[in-house]
Amino acid sequence: MTNRFQSHILSSKGLFFARLLFVCWISFYTIFTFTNGANFVNYIRFFTNMSWIGQLIYMLTASFVSYQFNYMGKKVFSQKFMYFYDVMFACTSTVPVVVTIVYWTMLLNDFNSKTTSLGKFLAITPHATNLMMTLFEILLNRQILTKQGVVWPVLAVILYATMTVVLRVVGNYSWPYPFMRVFFEESPLWVTALFIVGFAVCVIIVYFAMYGLVQMREWAFSKKQVCEADIELGKNTVQQ
């Protein structure tokens, strides 16, 4: 239980302050966005923003865990809390990667349409830093992903799609992305169903790619520990 709250490379306190820095950055950017005229409903219509909120919730949770571990001496947390922690880690390990891929492959025209430095900054920042924070947590902490955890990012995507459909039908809001209008409104039902299944498969593929990275991380550091132990044993043998 204890190891998952630590890092293979950073000290426990270093991990805590890195996460705290991420919390401050996400909070600053979110406040900056709303002070520049963002409307709440329009804000949550975009998957990037929802993943940004998810990243904030995860980083707050992880910072709380790091603080309790380092400064309060708490080594064990409740089962319900750890379940929530695992769910958030599964989602934030996958959704920001999906968002980044979708933006730079399907929505590149949105970035090219930005004519001001502020517009480009607001477009790049959540994608670049969201991905960076995800890779930081994947590569530098000891939290693990499980095969059954794939259900959570898939569910997150389904809930988001459901929310956008409800906002469109009930609130008469426009589709946040052009491809959603095409697949959810202008296409036959079977095409819509095929799109949903295909997107879910993409999320699953990304999740297991992240799962593979976690497995490689644990394998690499276990090998490193074995090598260090062998070197130490060799030194002791020579001294004797």
PDB file of C-alpha atoms in Angstrom:
ATOM      1  CA  MET A   1       0.000   0.000   0.000  1.00  0.00           C
ATOM      2  CA  THR A   2       2.785   2.434   0.947  1.00  0.00           C
ATOM      3  CA  ASN A   3       4.791   2.176  -2.292  1.00  0.00           C
ATOM      4  CA  ARG A   4       1.949   3.410  -4.494  1.00  0.00           C
ATOM      5  CA  PHE A   5       2.091   6.792  -2.722  1.00  0.00           C
ATOM      6  CA  GLN A   6       5.756   7.250  -3.639  1.00  0.00           C
ATOM      7  CA  SER A   7       7.928   7.699  -6.735  1.00  0.00           C
ATOM      8  CA  HIS A   8      10.742   5.613  -8.176  1.00  0.00           C
ATOM      9  CA  ILE A   9      12.709   8.784  -8.934  1.00  0.00           C
ATOM     10  CA  LEU A  10      11.436  11.708  -6.870  1.00  0.00           C
ATOM     11  CA  SER A  11      11.408  11.887  -3.116  1.00  0.00           C
ATOM     12  CA  SER A  12       7.974  11.656  -1.497  1.00  0.00           C
ATOM     13  CA  LYS A  13       8.085  15.371  -0.708  1.00  0.00           C
ATOM     14  CA  GLY A  14       9.263  16.156  -4.233  1.00  0.00           C
ATOM     15  CA  LEU A  15       6.240  14.285  -5.599  1.00  0.00           C
ATOM     16  CA  PHE A  16       3.961  16.224  -3.268  1.00  0.00           C
ATOM     17  CA  PHE A  17       5.297  19.639  -4.311  1.00  0.00           C
ATOM     18  CA  ALA A  18       5.168  18.721  -8.010  1.00  0.00           C
ATOM     19  CA  ARG A  19       1.503  17.793  -7.649  1.00  0.00           C
ATOM     20  CA  LEU A  20       0.814  20.942  -5.646  1.00  0.00           C
ATOM     21  CA  LEU A  21       2.398  22.967  -8.455  1.00  0.00           C
ATOM     22  CA  PHE A  22       0.088  21.249 -10.956  1.00  0.00           C
ATOM     23  CA  VAL A  23      -2.941  22.098  -8.790  1.00  0.00           C
ATOM     24  CA  CYS A  24      -1.906  25.755  -8.688  1.00  0.00           C
ATOM     25  CA  TRP A  25      -1.395  25.857 -12.455  1.00  0.00           C
ATOM     26  CA  ILE A  26      -4.731  24.226 -13.299  1.00  0.00           C
ATOM     27  CA  SER A  27      -6.521  26.516 -10.842  1.00  0.00           C
ATOM     28  CA  PHE A  28      -4.823  29.611 -12.254  1.00  0.00           C
ATOM     29  CA  TYR A  29      -5.630  28.668 -15.853  1.00  0.00           C
ATOM     30  CA  THR A  30      -9.262  27.842 -15.017  1.00  0.00           C
ATOM     31  CA  ILE A  31      -9.764  31.140 -13.183  1.00  0.00           C
ATOM     32  CA  PHE A  32      -8.059  32.967 -16.063  1.00  0.00           C
ATOM     33  CA  THR A  33     -10.420  31.300 -18.543  1.00  0.00           C
ATOM     34  CA  PHE A  34     -13.548  32.346 -16.649  1.00  0.00           C
ATOM     35  CA  THR A  35     -12.307  35.882 -16.083  1.00  0.00           C
ATOM     36  CA  ASN A  36     -11.923  36.162 -19.851  1.00  0.00           C
ATOM     37  CA  GLY A  37     -15.621  35.617 -20.456  1.00  0.00           C
ATOM     38  CA  ALA A  38     -16.146  31.847 -20.329  1.00  0.00           C
ATOM     39  CA  ASN A  39     -19.704  30.712 -19.583  1.00  0.00           C
ATOM     40  CA  PHE A  40     -20.072  27.645 -17.319  1.00  0.00           C
ATOM     41  CA  VAL A  41     -22.371  25.629 -19.600  1.00  0.00           C
ATOM     42  CA  ASN A  42     -20.369  26.515 -22.685  1.00  0.00           C
ATOM     43  CA  TYR A  43     -17.230  25.604 -20.757  1.00  0.00           C
ATOM     44  CA  ILE A  44     -18.326  22.086 -19.791  1.00  0.00           C
ATOM     45  CA  ARG A  45     -19.591  21.325 -23.307  1.00  0.00           C
ATOM     46  CA  PHE A  46     -15.988  20.793 -24.416  1.00  0.00           C
ATOM     47  CA  PHE A  47     -14.299  17.505 -23.636  1.00  0.00           C
ATOM     48  CA  THR A  48     -10.948  19.247 -23.162  1.00  0.00           C
ATOM     49  CA  ASN A  49     -12.390  21.324 -20.327  1.00  0.00           C
ATOM     50  CA  MET A  50     -14.043  18.329 -18.691  1.00  0.00           C
ATOM     51  CA  SER A  51     -10.757  16.419 -18.794  1.00  0.00           C
ATOM     52  CA  TRP A  52      -9.079  19.518 -17.326  1.00  0.00           C
ATOM     53  CA  ILE A  53     -11.569  19.464 -14.439  1.00  0.00           C
ATOM     54  CA  GLY A  54     -10.930  15.741 -14.009  1.00  0.00           C
ATOM     55  CA  GLN A  55      -7.200  16.377 -13.899  1.00  0.00           C
ATOM     56  CA  LEU A  56      -7.736  19.002 -11.197  1.00  0.00           C
ATOM     57  CA  ILE A  57      -9.812  16.586  -9.093  1.00  0.00           C
ATOM     58  CA  TYR A  58      -7.176  13.880  -9.473  1.00  0.00           C
ATOM     59  CA  MET A  59      -4.283  16.222  -8.629  1.00  0.00           C
ATOM     60  CA  LEU A  60      -6.143  17.530  -5.566  1.00  0.00           C
ATOM     61  CA  THR A  61      -6.738  13.926  -4.456  1.00  0.00           C
ATOM     62  CA  ALA A  62      -3.135  12.914  -5.135  1.00  0.00           C
ATOM     63  CA  SER A  63      -1.817  16.020  -3.349  1.00  0.00           C
ATOM     64  CA  PHE A  64      -4.002  15.207  -0.350  1.00  0.00           C
ATOM     65  CA  VAL A  65      -2.619  11.660  -0.308  1.00  0.00           C
ATOM     66  CA  SER A  66       0.969  12.927  -0.587  1.00  0.00           C
ATOM     67  CA  TYR A  67       0.397  15.460   2.192  1.00  0.00           C
ATOM     68  CA  GLN A  68      -1.137  12.880   4.511  1.00  0.00           C
ATOM     69  CA  PHE A  69       1.682  10.450   3.749  1.00  0.00           C
ATOM     70  CA  ASN A  70       4.542  12.933   4.222  1.00  0.00           C
ATOM     71  CA  TYR A  71       3.359  15.260   6.948  1.00  0.00           C
ATOM     72  CA  MET A  72       0.674  13.371   8.868  1.00  0.00           C
ATOM     73  CA  GLY A  73       2.329   9.956   8.795  1.00  0.00           C
ATOM     74  CA  LYS A  74      -0.761   8.295   7.333  1.00  0.00           C
ATOM     75  CA  LYS A  75       0.083   5.074   5.481  1.00  0.00           C
ATOM     76  CA  VAL A  76      -3.363   3.495   5.069  1.00  0.00           C
ATOM     77  CA  PHE A  77      -6.547   5.044   3.648  1.00  0.00           C
ATOM     78  CA  SER A  78     -10.112   3.778   3.593  1.00  0.00           C
ATOM     79  CA  GLN A  79     -11.141   1.301   0.918  1.00  0.00           C
ATOM     80  CA  LYS A  80     -13.737   3.709  -0.517  1.00  0.00           C
ATOM     81  CA  PHE A  81     -11.172   6.499  -0.780  1.00  0.00           C
ATOM     82  CA  MET A  82      -8.662   4.243  -2.528  1.00  0.00           C
ATOM     83  CA  TYR A  83     -11.374   3.066  -4.914  1.00  0.00           C
ATOM     84  CA  PHE A  84     -12.098   6.691  -5.833  1.00  0.00           C
ATOM     85  CA  TYR A  85      -8.349   7.340  -6.190  1.00  0.00           C
ATOM     86  CA  ASP A  86      -7.978   4.374  -8.544  1.00  0.00           C
ATOM     87  CA  VAL A  87     -10.962   5.472 -10.648  1.00  0.00           C
ATOM     88  CA  MET A  88      -9.579   8.998 -11.031  1.00  0.00           C
ATOM     89  CA  PHE A  89      -6.133   7.673 -11.934  1.00  0.00           C
ATOM     90  CA  ALA A  90      -7.647   5.378 -14.582  1.00  0.00           C
ATOM     91  CA  CYS A  91      -9.558   8.308 -16.126  1.00  0.00           C
ATOM     92  CA  THR A  92      -6.749  10.866 -16.024  1.00  0.00           C
ATOM     93  CA  SER A  93      -4.298   8.318 -17.445  1.00  0.00           C
ATOM     94  CA  THR A  94      -6.445   7.956 -20.545  1.00  0.00           C
ATOM     95  CA  VAL A  95      -8.796  10.863 -21.247  1.00  0.00           C
ATOM     96  CA  PRO A  96      -6.126  13.607 -21.657  1.00  0.00           C
ATOM     97  CA  VAL A  97      -4.314  11.400 -24.182  1.00  0.00           C
ATOM     98  CA  VAL A  98      -7.555  10.840 -26.118  1.00  0.00           C
ATOM     99  CA  VAL A  99      -8.316  14.572 -26.017  1.00  0.00           C
ATOM    100  CA  THR A 100      -4.856  15.434 -27.335  1.00  0.00           C
ATOM    101  CA  ILE A 101      -5.086  12.912 -30.182  1.00  0.00           C
ATOM    102  CA  VAL A 102      -8.570  14.086 -31.188  1.00  0.00           C
ATOM    103  CA  TYR A 103      -7.614  17.764 -31.092  1.00  0.00           C
ATOM    104  CA  TRP A 104      -4.469  17.490 -33.199  1.00  0.00           C
ATOM    105  CA  THR A 105      -5.958  15.039 -35.724  1.00  0.00           C
ATOM    106  CA  MET A 106      -9.609  16.060 -36.103  1.00  0.00           C
ATOM    107  CA  LEU A 107      -9.714  19.633 -34.837  1.00  0.00           C
ATOM    108  CA  LEU A 108      -6.502  21.172 -36.148  1.00  0.00           C
ATOM    109  CA  ASN A 109      -8.525  23.755 -38.095  1.00  0.00           C
ATOM    110  CA  ASP A 110      -9.720  25.126 -34.754  1.00  0.00           C
ATOM    111  CA  PHE A 111      -6.145  25.948 -33.774  1.00  0.00           C
ATOM    112  CA  ASN A 112      -5.310  27.357 -37.205  1.00  0.00           C
ATOM    113  CA  SER A 113      -8.330  29.645 -36.954  1.00  0.00           C
ATOM    114  CA  LYS A 114      -6.942  31.362 -33.851  1.00  0.00           C
ATOM    115  CA  THR A 115      -5.705  34.795 -34.877  1.00  0.00           C
ATOM    116  CA  THR A 116      -4.459  36.135 -31.540  1.00  0.00           C
ATOM    117  CA  SER A 117      -1.707  35.046 -29.179  1.00  0.00           C
ATOM    118  CA  LEU A 118      -4.268  34.722 -26.386  1.00  0.00           C
ATOM    119  CA  GLY A 119      -6.430  32.446 -28.520  1.00  0.00           C
ATOM    120  CA  LYS A 120      -3.486  30.198 -29.365  1.00  0.00           C
ATOM    121  CA  PHE A 121      -2.421  30.162 -25.703  1.00  0.00           C
ATOM    122  CA  LEU A 122      -5.892  29.107 -24.561  1.00  0.00           C
ATOM    123  CA  ALA A 123      -5.966  26.397 -27.234  1.00  0.00           C
ATOM    124  CA  ILE A 124      -2.517  24.902 -26.600  1.00  0.00           C
ATOM    125  CA  THR A 125      -2.261  25.142 -22.820  1.00  0.00           C
ATOM    126  CA  PRO A 126      -4.903  22.609 -21.683  1.00  0.00           C
ATOM    127  CA  HIS A 127      -3.825  20.033 -24.270  1.00  0.00           C
ATOM    128  CA  ALA A 128      -0.062  20.316 -23.766  1.00  0.00           C
ATOM    129  CA  THR A 129      -0.016  20.602 -19.980  1.00  0.00           C
ATOM    130  CA  ASN A 130      -2.800  18.040 -19.498  1.00  0.00           C
ATOM    131  CA  LEU A 131      -0.783  15.480 -21.462  1.00  0.00           C
ATOM    132  CA  MET A 132       2.407  16.430 -19.624  1.00  0.00           C
ATOM    133  CA  MET A 133       0.763  15.926 -16.218  1.00  0.00           C
ATOM    134  CA  THR A 134      -0.634  12.559 -17.314  1.00  0.00           C
ATOM    135  CA  LEU A 135       2.777  11.327 -18.464  1.00  0.00           C
ATOM    136  CA  PHE A 136       4.332  12.657 -15.257  1.00  0.00           C
ATOM    137  CA  GLU A 137       1.956  10.553 -13.160  1.00  0.00           C
ATOM    138  CA  ILE A 138       2.295   7.494 -15.405  1.00  0.00           C
ATOM    139  CA  LEU A 139       6.087   7.495 -15.447  1.00  0.00           C
ATOM    140  CA  LEU A 140       7.100   8.934 -12.086  1.00  0.00           C
ATOM    141  CA  ASN A 141       4.704   7.641  -9.450  1.00  0.00           C
ATOM    142  CA  ARG A 142       4.093   4.046  -8.343  1.00  0.00           C
ATOM    143  CA  GLN A 143       0.348   4.007  -8.808  1.00  0.00           C
ATOM    144  CA  ILE A 144      -0.776   1.101 -10.972  1.00  0.00           C
ATOM    145  CA  LEU A 145      -3.460   0.526 -13.594  1.00  0.00           C
ATOM    146  CA  THR A 146      -5.524  -2.661 -13.650  1.00  0.00           C
ATOM    147  CA  LYS A 147      -7.061  -4.340 -16.690  1.00  0.00           C
ATOM    148  CA  GLN A 148     -10.584  -3.966 -15.298  1.00  0.00           C
ATOM    149  CA  GLY A 149      -9.989  -0.229 -14.779  1.00  0.00           C
ATOM    150  CA  VAL A 150     -10.571   0.324 -18.512  1.00  0.00           C
ATOM    151  CA  VAL A 151     -14.305   0.596 -17.801  1.00  0.00           C
ATOM    152  CA  TRP A 152     -13.892   3.997 -16.097  1.00  0.00           C
ATOM    153  CA  PRO A 153     -12.490   6.104 -18.962  1.00  0.00           C
ATOM    154  CA  VAL A 154     -14.967   4.455 -21.344  1.00  0.00           C
ATOM    155  CA  LEU A 155     -17.791   5.373 -18.961  1.00  0.00           C
ATOM    156  CA  ALA A 156     -16.431   8.924 -18.668  1.00  0.00           C
ATOM    157  CA  VAL A 157     -16.577   9.337 -22.449  1.00  0.00           C
ATOM    158  CA  ILE A 158     -20.119   7.909 -22.602  1.00  0.00           C
ATOM    159  CA  LEU A 159     -21.294  10.283 -19.858  1.00  0.00           C
ATOM    160  CA  TYR A 160     -19.742  13.242 -21.656  1.00  0.00           C
ATOM    161  CA  ALA A 161     -21.398  12.298 -24.960  1.00  0.00           C
ATOM    162  CA  THR A 162     -24.729  11.885 -23.162  1.00  0.00           C
ATOM    163  CA  MET A 163     -24.369  15.324 -21.581  1.00  0.00           C
ATOM    164  CA  THR A 164     -23.686  17.001 -24.932  1.00  0.00           C
ATOM    165  CA  VAL A 165     -26.696  15.285 -26.513  1.00  0.00           C
ATOM    166  CA  VAL A 166     -28.939  16.424 -23.634  1.00  0.00           C
ATOM    167  CA  LEU A 167     -27.622  19.984 -23.911  1.00  0.00           C
ATOM    168  CA  ARG A 168     -28.284  19.915 -27.643  1.00  0.00           C
ATOM    169  CA  VAL A 169     -31.804  18.470 -27.416  1.00  0.00           C
ATOM    170  CA  VAL A 170     -33.037  20.155 -24.233  1.00  0.00           C
ATOM    171  CA  GLY A 171     -30.984  23.347 -24.090  1.00  0.00           C
ATOM    172  CA  ASN A 172     -30.633  23.846 -27.851  1.00  0.00           C
ATOM    173  CA  TYR A 173     -26.895  24.385 -27.486  1.00  0.00           C
ATOM    174  CA  SER A 174     -24.751  23.884 -30.580  1.00  0.00           C
ATOM    175  CA  TRP A 175     -22.529  20.833 -30.880  1.00  0.00           C
ATOM    176  CA  PRO A 176     -19.111  21.566 -29.369  1.00  0.00           C
ATOM    177  CA  TYR A 177     -17.289  19.803 -32.211  1.00  0.00           C
ATOM    178  CA  PRO A 178     -18.155  19.619 -35.932  1.00  0.00           C
ATOM    179  CA  PHE A 179     -17.720  15.837 -36.077  1.00  0.00           C
ATOM    180  CA  MET A 180     -20.361  15.430 -33.346  1.00  0.00           C
ATOM    181  CA  ARG A 181     -22.894  17.276 -35.471  1.00  0.00           C
ATOM    182  CA  VAL A 182     -22.021  15.024 -38.404  1.00  0.00           C
ATOM    183  CA  PHE A 183     -22.233  11.726 -36.519  1.00  0.00           C
ATOM    184  CA  PHE A 184     -25.010  12.494 -34.033  1.00  0.00           C
ATOM    185  CA  GLU A 185     -27.358  14.627 -36.110  1.00  0.00           C
ATOM    186  CA  GLU A 186     -26.664  14.346 -39.826  1.00  0.00           C
ATOM    187  CA  SER A 187     -25.894  10.624 -40.118  1.00  0.00           C
ATOM    188  CA  PRO A 188     -28.098   7.497 -40.101  1.00  0.00           C
ATOM    189  CA  LEU A 189     -28.491   5.722 -36.772  1.00  0.00           C
ATOM    190  CA  TRP A 190     -26.181   2.859 -37.766  1.00  0.00           C
ATOM    191  CA  VAL A 191     -23.394   5.333 -38.572  1.00  0.00           C
ATOM    192  CA  THR A 192     -23.876   6.981 -35.174  1.00  0.00           C
ATOM    193  CA  ALA A 193     -23.712   3.578 -33.468  1.00  0.00           C
ATOM    194  CA  LEU A 194     -20.586   2.671 -35.443  1.00  0.00           C
ATOM    195  CA  PHE A 195     -18.943   5.948 -34.463  1.00  0.00           C
ATOM    196  CA  ILE A 196     -19.699   5.382 -30.766  1.00  0.00           C
ATOM    197  CA  VAL A 197     -18.302   1.845 -30.857  1.00  0.00           C
ATOM    198  CA  GLY A 198     -15.239   2.981 -32.788  1.00  0.00           C
ATOM    199  CA  PHE A 199     -14.534   5.816 -30.366  1.00  0.00           C
ATOM    200  CA  ALA A 200     -14.953   3.465 -27.405  1.00  0.00           C
ATOM    201  CA  VAL A 201     -12.442   1.085 -28.996  1.00  0.00           C
ATOM    202  CA  CYS A 202      -9.989   3.979 -29.395  1.00  0.00           C
ATOM    203  CA  VAL A 203     -10.361   4.818 -25.696  1.00  0.00           C
ATOM    204  CA  ILE A 204      -9.733   1.175 -24.801  1.00  0.00           C
ATOM    205  CA  ILE A 205      -6.612   1.088 -26.986  1.00  0.00           C
ATOM    206  CA  VAL A 206      -5.252   4.253 -25.343  1.00  0.00           C
ATOM    207  CA  TYR A 207      -5.990   2.861 -21.876  1.00  0.00           C
ATOM    208  CA  PHE A 208      -4.073  -0.338 -22.535  1.00  0.00           C
ATOM    209  CA  ALA A 209      -1.212   1.642 -24.058  1.00  0.00           C
ATOM    210  CA  MET A 210      -1.001   3.514 -20.737  1.00  0.00           C
ATOM    211  CA  TYR A 211      -1.372   0.197 -18.906  1.00  0.00           C
ATOM    212  CA  GLY A 212       1.600  -1.072 -20.910  1.00  0.00           C
ATOM    213  CA  LEU A 213       3.656   1.992 -19.965  1.00  0.00           C
ATOM    214  CA  VAL A 214       2.923   1.360 -16.287  1.00  0.00           C
ATOM    215  CA  GLN A 215       3.963  -2.284 -16.640  1.00  0.00           C
ATOM    216  CA  MET A 216       7.173  -1.255 -18.421  1.00  0.00           C
ATOM    217  CA  ARG A 217       7.879   1.296 -15.692  1.00  0.00           C
ATOM    218  CA  GLU A 218       7.547  -1.301 -12.958  1.00  0.00           C
ATOM    219  CA  TRP A 219       9.626  -3.817 -14.918  1.00  0.00           C
ATOM    220  CA  ALA A 220      12.410  -1.306 -15.609  1.00  0.00           C
ATOM    221  CA  PHE A 221      12.696  -0.179 -11.997  1.00  0.00           C
ATOM    222  CA  SER A 222      12.512  -3.740 -10.664  1.00  0.00           C
ATOM    223  CA  LYS A 223      15.435  -4.621 -12.961  1.00  0.00           C
ATOM    224  CA  LYS A 224      17.287  -1.535 -11.728  1.00  0.00           C
ATOM    225  CA  GLN A 225      16.797  -2.620  -8.126  1.00  0.00           C
ATOM    226  CA  VAL A 226      18.013  -6.141  -8.909  1.00  0.00           C
ATOM    227  CA  CYS A 227      21.121  -4.747 -10.619  1.00  0.00           C
ATOM    228  CA  GLU A 228      21.845  -2.443  -7.684  1.00  0.00           C
ATOM    229  CA  ALA A 229      21.425  -5.351  -5.281  1.00  0.00           C
ATOM    230  CA  ASP A 230      23.815  -7.499  -7.343  1.00  0.00           C
ATOM    231  CA  ILE A 231      26.390  -4.704  -7.419  1.00  0.00           C
ATOM    232  CA  GLU A 232      26.114  -4.232  -3.661  1.00  0.00           C
ATOM    233  CA  LEU A 233      26.456  -7.988  -3.115  1.00  0.00           C
ATOM    234  CA  GLY A 234      29.532  -8.022  -5.345  1.00  0.00           C
ATOM    235  CA  LYS A 235      31.135  -5.216  -3.362  1.00  0.00           C
ATOM    236  CA  ASN A 236      30.504  -7.010  -0.082  1.00  0.00           C
ATOM    237  CA  THR A 237      31.964 -10.227  -1.483  1.00  0.00           C
ATOM    238  CA  VAL A 238      35.138  -8.449  -2.634  1.00  0.00           C
ATOM    239  CA  GLN A 239      35.551  -6.746   0.759  1.00  0.00           C
ATOM    240  CA  GLN A 240      35.320 -10.100   2.510  1.00  0.00           C
TER     241      GLN A 240
END
